[in-house]
Amino acid sequence: MPKVDFYLLENLENSAVLLTVCRLCEKAYDQQKTVFIQTKNKQEAELLDKLLWTYNDISFLPHALEPAKNPIIIGYSDSPPSEKCDILVNLTQNTPTFFNQFQRVIEVVSGEETQRQAARIRYRFYRDNQCELQSHQLQK
């Protein structure tokens, strides 16, 4: 079973979640890990695609929308990535059925209460499936 990290933000905005995802992807890329980002829909996938190009002027994160072969792949369907990846970043309200194909799962959760409630359900699911769990409180 994968290790699961919950990154809990105080900020209520989805933009804070997406910026946190960019930072985590940059860290994973620096560690030569491959990442699959599961977004809620095509619109969020395209927004994240643009943000990964522009969020940091001094870094480059090779990425593409699924299907693709890149260190960072962005998906929006309920299907696993076409390429094997090390890390799953889940931005949906549900636990992807293919979560156990990854070494690590990252859940980034805003401070918005409905997001927190959905995250608690996912946390219990991962716990019930014997995943190693860790939570990180991120300050503004």
XYZ file of N, CA and C in Angstrom:
420
model
N 0.836 -1.185 0.000
C 0.000 0.000 0.000
C 0.878 1.244 0.000
N 0.409 2.293 -0.659
C 1.215 3.517 -0.725
C 1.216 4.286 0.593
N 2.213 5.128 0.747
C 2.237 6.095 1.832
C 1.344 7.250 1.386
N 0.524 7.781 2.295
C -0.405 8.853 1.948
C -0.121 10.071 2.824
N 0.117 11.206 2.165
C 0.361 12.466 2.854
C -0.785 13.423 2.577
N -1.362 13.962 3.655
C -2.377 15.005 3.553
C -1.720 16.341 3.865
N -1.824 17.282 2.934
C -1.332 18.640 3.131
C -2.560 19.521 3.364
N -2.687 20.016 4.596
C -3.864 20.774 5.002
C -3.545 22.265 5.004
N -4.267 23.002 4.192
C -4.057 24.439 4.062
C -5.065 25.204 4.904
N -4.665 26.349 5.400
C -5.608 27.248 6.075
C -6.436 28.008 5.042
N -5.822 28.299 3.913
C -6.439 29.102 2.867
C -7.662 28.385 2.289
N -8.706 29.149 2.021
C -9.946 28.584 1.479
C -9.960 28.510 -0.044
N -9.030 29.176 -0.701
C -9.038 29.304 -2.154
C -8.452 28.092 -2.872
N -9.069 27.707 -3.985
C -8.546 26.617 -4.803
C -7.194 26.986 -5.408
N -6.968 28.276 -5.658
C -5.682 28.710 -6.220
C -4.531 28.360 -5.274
N -4.759 28.417 -3.968
C -3.717 28.035 -3.004
C -3.413 26.544 -3.101
N -4.449 25.746 -3.328
C -4.261 24.303 -3.509
C -3.398 24.047 -4.741
N -3.728 24.710 -5.848
C -2.994 24.484 -7.096
C -1.539 24.949 -6.990
N -1.290 26.058 -6.315
C 0.090 26.518 -6.115
C 0.875 25.533 -5.252
N 0.220 24.975 -4.249
C 0.867 23.963 -3.410
C 1.206 22.734 -4.239
N 0.304 22.341 -5.122
C 0.564 21.201 -6.012
C 1.789 21.495 -6.883
N 1.887 22.698 -7.408
C 3.053 23.067 -8.228
C 4.343 22.914 -7.425
N 4.349 23.407 -6.207
C 5.551 23.300 -5.359
C 5.904 21.837 -5.071
N 4.888 21.033 -4.780
C 5.133 19.611 -4.500
C 5.635 18.890 -5.748
N 5.106 19.250 -6.899
C 5.578 18.654 -8.158
C 7.026 19.041 -8.434
N 7.365 20.273 -8.144
C 8.745 20.719 -8.344
C 9.699 19.921 -7.449
N 9.293 19.725 -6.215
C 10.109 18.932 -5.289
C 10.250 17.485 -5.780
N 9.161 16.896 -6.216
C 9.194 15.522 -6.734
C 10.076 15.433 -7.978
N 9.957 16.401 -8.867
C 10.769 16.416 -10.085
C 12.256 16.515 -9.741
N 12.587 17.366 -8.771
C 13.978 17.494 -8.321
C 14.515 16.171 -7.765
N 13.616 15.357 -7.216
C 13.990 14.039 -6.677
C 13.861 12.939 -7.732
N 13.636 13.336 -8.974
C 13.507 12.434 -10.118
C 12.362 11.433 -9.952
N 11.270 11.899 -9.372
C 10.047 11.109 -9.239
C 9.064 11.525 -10.326
N 8.260 10.582 -10.774
C 7.214 10.890 -11.741
C 5.887 11.083 -10.998
N 5.054 11.978 -11.533
C 3.834 12.390 -10.839
C 2.639 12.308 -11.784
N 1.543 11.776 -11.265
C 0.256 11.836 -11.959
C -0.680 12.661 -11.100
N -1.209 13.744 -11.667
C -2.133 14.620 -10.945
C -3.544 14.328 -11.429
N -4.387 13.844 -10.532
C -5.788 13.560 -10.858
C -6.617 14.780 -10.507
N -7.115 15.495 -11.522
C -7.929 16.689 -11.296
C -9.413 16.349 -11.370
N -10.230 17.330 -10.960
C -11.681 17.118 -10.929
C -12.300 17.043 -12.317
N -11.747 17.838 -13.254
C -12.353 17.921 -14.586
C -11.343 18.524 -15.567
N -11.743 18.584 -16.825
C -10.851 19.098 -17.873
C -10.482 20.553 -17.621
N -11.414 21.352 -17.148
C -11.156 22.770 -16.884
C -10.048 22.929 -15.825
N -10.128 22.175 -14.748
C -9.093 22.260 -13.718
C -7.758 21.738 -14.251
N -7.793 20.695 -15.067
C -6.565 20.152 -15.660
C -5.887 21.203 -16.536
N -6.668 21.900 -17.346
C -6.102 22.936 -18.217
C -5.573 24.121 -17.419
N -6.255 24.484 -16.336
C -5.792 25.562 -15.468
C -4.461 25.187 -14.819
N -4.367 23.970 -14.315
C -3.122 23.500 -13.704
C -2.004 23.403 -14.741
N -2.345 22.986 -15.947
C -1.371 22.925 -17.042
C -0.743 24.300 -17.262
N -1.554 25.340 -17.340
C -1.048 26.708 -17.523
C -0.233 27.161 -16.320
N -0.722 26.849 -15.134
C -0.043 27.279 -13.914
C 1.335 26.643 -13.779
N 1.476 25.388 -14.158
C 2.785 24.728 -14.083
C 3.807 25.401 -14.997
N 3.351 26.043 -16.071
C 4.260 26.772 -16.966
C 4.667 28.117 -16.386
N 3.792 28.720 -15.589
C 4.000 30.128 -15.223
C 4.253 30.396 -13.746
N 4.034 29.446 -12.867
C 4.050 29.757 -11.440
C 5.427 30.172 -10.921
N 6.505 29.716 -11.547
C 7.856 30.050 -11.089
C 8.711 30.421 -12.299
N 9.217 31.638 -12.297
C 9.998 32.143 -13.432
C 11.337 31.442 -13.620
N 11.850 30.815 -12.568
C 13.205 30.251 -12.664
C 13.235 28.726 -12.703
N 12.108 28.107 -12.889
C 12.118 26.644 -12.965
C 11.298 26.168 -14.169
N 11.570 24.943 -14.569
C 10.843 24.313 -15.664
C 10.388 22.945 -15.201
N 9.106 22.700 -15.294
C 8.543 21.407 -14.923
C 7.923 20.769 -16.159
N 8.600 19.790 -16.760
C 8.035 19.142 -17.946
C 6.763 18.387 -17.584
N 5.691 18.742 -18.251
C 4.397 18.145 -17.945
C 3.521 18.149 -19.191
N 2.427 17.410 -19.105
C 1.467 17.360 -20.209
C 0.148 16.808 -19.704
N -0.899 17.089 -20.459
C -2.193 16.484 -20.165
C -2.167 15.031 -20.634
N -2.872 14.175 -19.935
C -2.975 12.758 -20.262
C -3.685 12.587 -21.600
N -3.341 11.687 -22.472
C -2.249 10.725 -22.341
C -0.926 11.350 -22.777
N 0.107 11.038 -22.071
C 1.414 11.609 -22.374
C 2.494 10.797 -21.683
N 3.714 11.033 -22.111
C 4.864 10.445 -21.431
C 5.734 11.627 -20.997
N 5.608 11.998 -19.745
C 6.308 13.125 -19.162
C 6.533 12.835 -17.691
N 7.457 13.548 -17.054
C 7.640 13.357 -15.609
C 6.415 13.748 -14.793
N 5.616 14.690 -15.316
C 4.391 15.124 -14.642
C 3.248 15.034 -15.652
N 2.236 14.252 -15.296
C 1.087 14.040 -16.180
C -0.164 14.511 -15.445
N -1.004 15.236 -16.150
C -2.250 15.741 -15.580
C -3.421 14.995 -16.208
N -4.236 14.375 -15.370
C -5.395 13.642 -15.859
C -6.687 14.196 -15.293
N -7.797 13.907 -15.966
C -9.096 14.364 -15.477
C -10.195 13.323 -15.681
N -9.844 12.150 -16.156
C -10.848 11.090 -16.269
C -10.701 10.181 -15.050
N -11.518 9.171 -14.963
C -11.428 8.238 -13.842
C -10.501 7.073 -14.146
N -9.609 7.264 -15.109
C -8.705 6.197 -15.538
C -7.309 6.409 -14.977
N -6.596 5.326 -14.737
C -5.202 5.470 -14.307
C -4.360 6.020 -15.452
N -3.189 6.540 -15.126
C -2.331 7.067 -16.191
C -1.869 5.961 -17.122
N -1.573 6.338 -18.360
C -1.092 5.357 -19.328
C 0.362 4.971 -19.045
N 1.076 5.808 -18.318
C 2.463 5.534 -17.927
C 2.528 5.263 -16.430
N 3.474 4.434 -16.020
C 3.673 4.176 -14.590
C 4.273 5.420 -13.946
N 3.706 5.843 -12.812
C 4.192 7.011 -12.082
C 4.436 6.642 -10.622
N 5.328 7.389 -9.981
C 5.662 7.140 -8.577
C 4.621 7.716 -7.621
N 4.124 8.919 -7.950
C 3.290 9.683 -7.021
C 1.955 10.035 -7.672
N 0.897 9.874 -6.905
C -0.435 10.329 -7.299
C -0.777 11.556 -6.466
N -1.126 12.660 -7.120
C -1.664 13.834 -6.436
C -3.160 13.849 -6.746
N -3.965 13.662 -5.716
C -5.407 13.583 -5.910
C -6.060 14.919 -5.567
N -6.699 15.538 -6.558
C -7.417 16.792 -6.344
C -8.924 16.595 -6.401
N -9.375 15.367 -6.418
C -10.812 15.091 -6.486
C -11.370 14.888 -5.079
N -12.676 14.799 -4.986
C -13.344 14.559 -3.697
C -13.362 13.078 -3.322
N -12.968 12.218 -4.257
C -13.022 10.777 -4.031
C -11.629 10.179 -4.083
N -11.506 8.981 -3.578
C -10.251 8.244 -3.679
C -10.244 7.521 -5.023
N -9.278 7.815 -5.903
C -9.230 7.098 -7.185
C -9.093 5.589 -6.964
N -9.799 4.810 -7.750
C -9.777 3.354 -7.585
C -8.390 2.768 -7.819
N -7.546 3.489 -8.520
C -6.215 3.001 -8.880
C -5.115 3.535 -7.953
N -5.485 4.060 -6.784
C -4.523 4.690 -5.868
C -3.386 3.756 -5.466
N -3.670 2.458 -5.373
C -2.663 1.510 -4.881
C -1.600 1.167 -5.919
N -1.649 1.770 -7.103
C -0.615 1.568 -8.125
C 0.595 2.482 -7.903
N 0.525 3.348 -6.888
C 1.553 4.351 -6.658
C 2.313 4.068 -5.366
N 3.544 4.545 -5.297
C 4.333 4.441 -4.069
C 3.820 5.423 -3.021
N 3.320 6.555 -3.504
C 2.900 7.621 -2.603
C 1.675 8.319 -3.180
N 0.778 8.728 -2.286
C -0.402 9.509 -2.651
C -0.338 10.818 -1.876
N -0.607 11.922 -2.576
C -0.648 13.237 -1.950
C -2.052 13.795 -2.086
N -2.588 14.232 -0.966
C -3.900 14.878 -0.920
C -3.676 16.307 -0.431
N -4.005 17.304 -1.245
C -3.884 18.702 -0.845
C -5.292 19.220 -0.590
N -5.526 19.710 0.633
C -6.879 20.049 1.071
C -6.930 21.508 1.518
N -7.862 22.269 0.963
C -8.029 23.666 1.373
C -8.686 23.719 2.753
N -8.769 24.911 3.309
C -9.407 25.099 4.600
C -10.923 25.155 4.531
N -11.483 25.060 3.337
C -12.928 25.108 3.150
C -13.560 23.856 3.763
N -14.639 24.033 4.525
C -15.188 22.944 5.340
C -15.659 21.733 4.526
N -16.300 21.935 3.368
C -16.736 20.769 2.591
C -15.521 19.984 2.068
N -14.429 20.696 1.756
C -13.193 20.022 1.343
C -12.634 19.196 2.504
N -12.664 19.764 3.697
C -12.156 19.063 4.883
C -12.991 17.814 5.185
N -14.314 17.935 5.056
C -15.190 16.786 5.314
C -14.886 15.643 4.342
N -14.747 15.968 3.060
C -14.438 14.946 2.056
C -13.065 14.333 2.334
N -12.114 15.144 2.778
C -10.776 14.645 3.085
C -10.808 13.681 4.267
N -11.657 13.951 5.240
C -11.776 13.040 6.394
C -12.267 11.659 5.954
N -13.187 11.647 5.008
C -13.693 10.368 4.480
C -12.569 9.620 3.762
N -11.794 10.340 2.944
C -10.671 9.705 2.245
C -9.621 9.218 3.242
N -9.377 9.988 4.273
C -8.408 9.594 5.308
C -8.824 8.254 5.936
N -10.095 8.143 6.311
C -10.592 6.887 6.893
C -10.452 5.729 5.906
N -10.741 5.988 4.633
C -10.599 4.946 3.613
C -9.150 4.450 3.553
N -8.205 5.371 3.463
C -6.786 4.987 3.405
C -6.381 4.241 4.681
N -6.825 4.730 5.831
C -6.507 4.069 7.111
C -7.060 2.643 7.117
N -8.309 2.485 6.659
C -8.936 1.160 6.630
C -8.249 0.219 5.645
N -7.506 0.780 4.701
C -6.763 -0.028 3.728
C -5.280 -0.142 4.080
N -4.970 0.078 5.353
C -3.620 -0.098 5.901
C -2.536 0.754 5.236
N -2.892 1.942 4.785
C -1.898 2.860 4.239
C -1.205 3.587 5.393
N 0.057 3.878 5.209
C 0.784 4.702 6.178
C 0.352 6.146 5.942
N -0.145 6.812 6.985
C -0.710 8.143 6.845
C 0.102 9.198 7.593
N 0.175 10.380 6.990
C 0.829 11.506 7.640
C 0.091 12.779 7.219
N -0.077 13.707 8.172
C -0.706 14.979 7.895
C 0.288 16.103 8.110
N 0.189 17.122 7.261
C 1.070 18.285 7.319
C 0.198 19.535 7.333
N 0.259 20.326 8.390
C -0.440 21.613 8.454
C 0.433 22.652 7.789
N -0.043 23.277 6.727
C 0.708 24.311 6.040
C 0.159 25.678 6.418
N 1.045 26.570 6.793
C 0.659 27.928 7.155
C 0.554 28.780 5.896
N -0.064 29.923 6.039
C -0.220 30.844 4.893
C 1.105 31.298 4.371
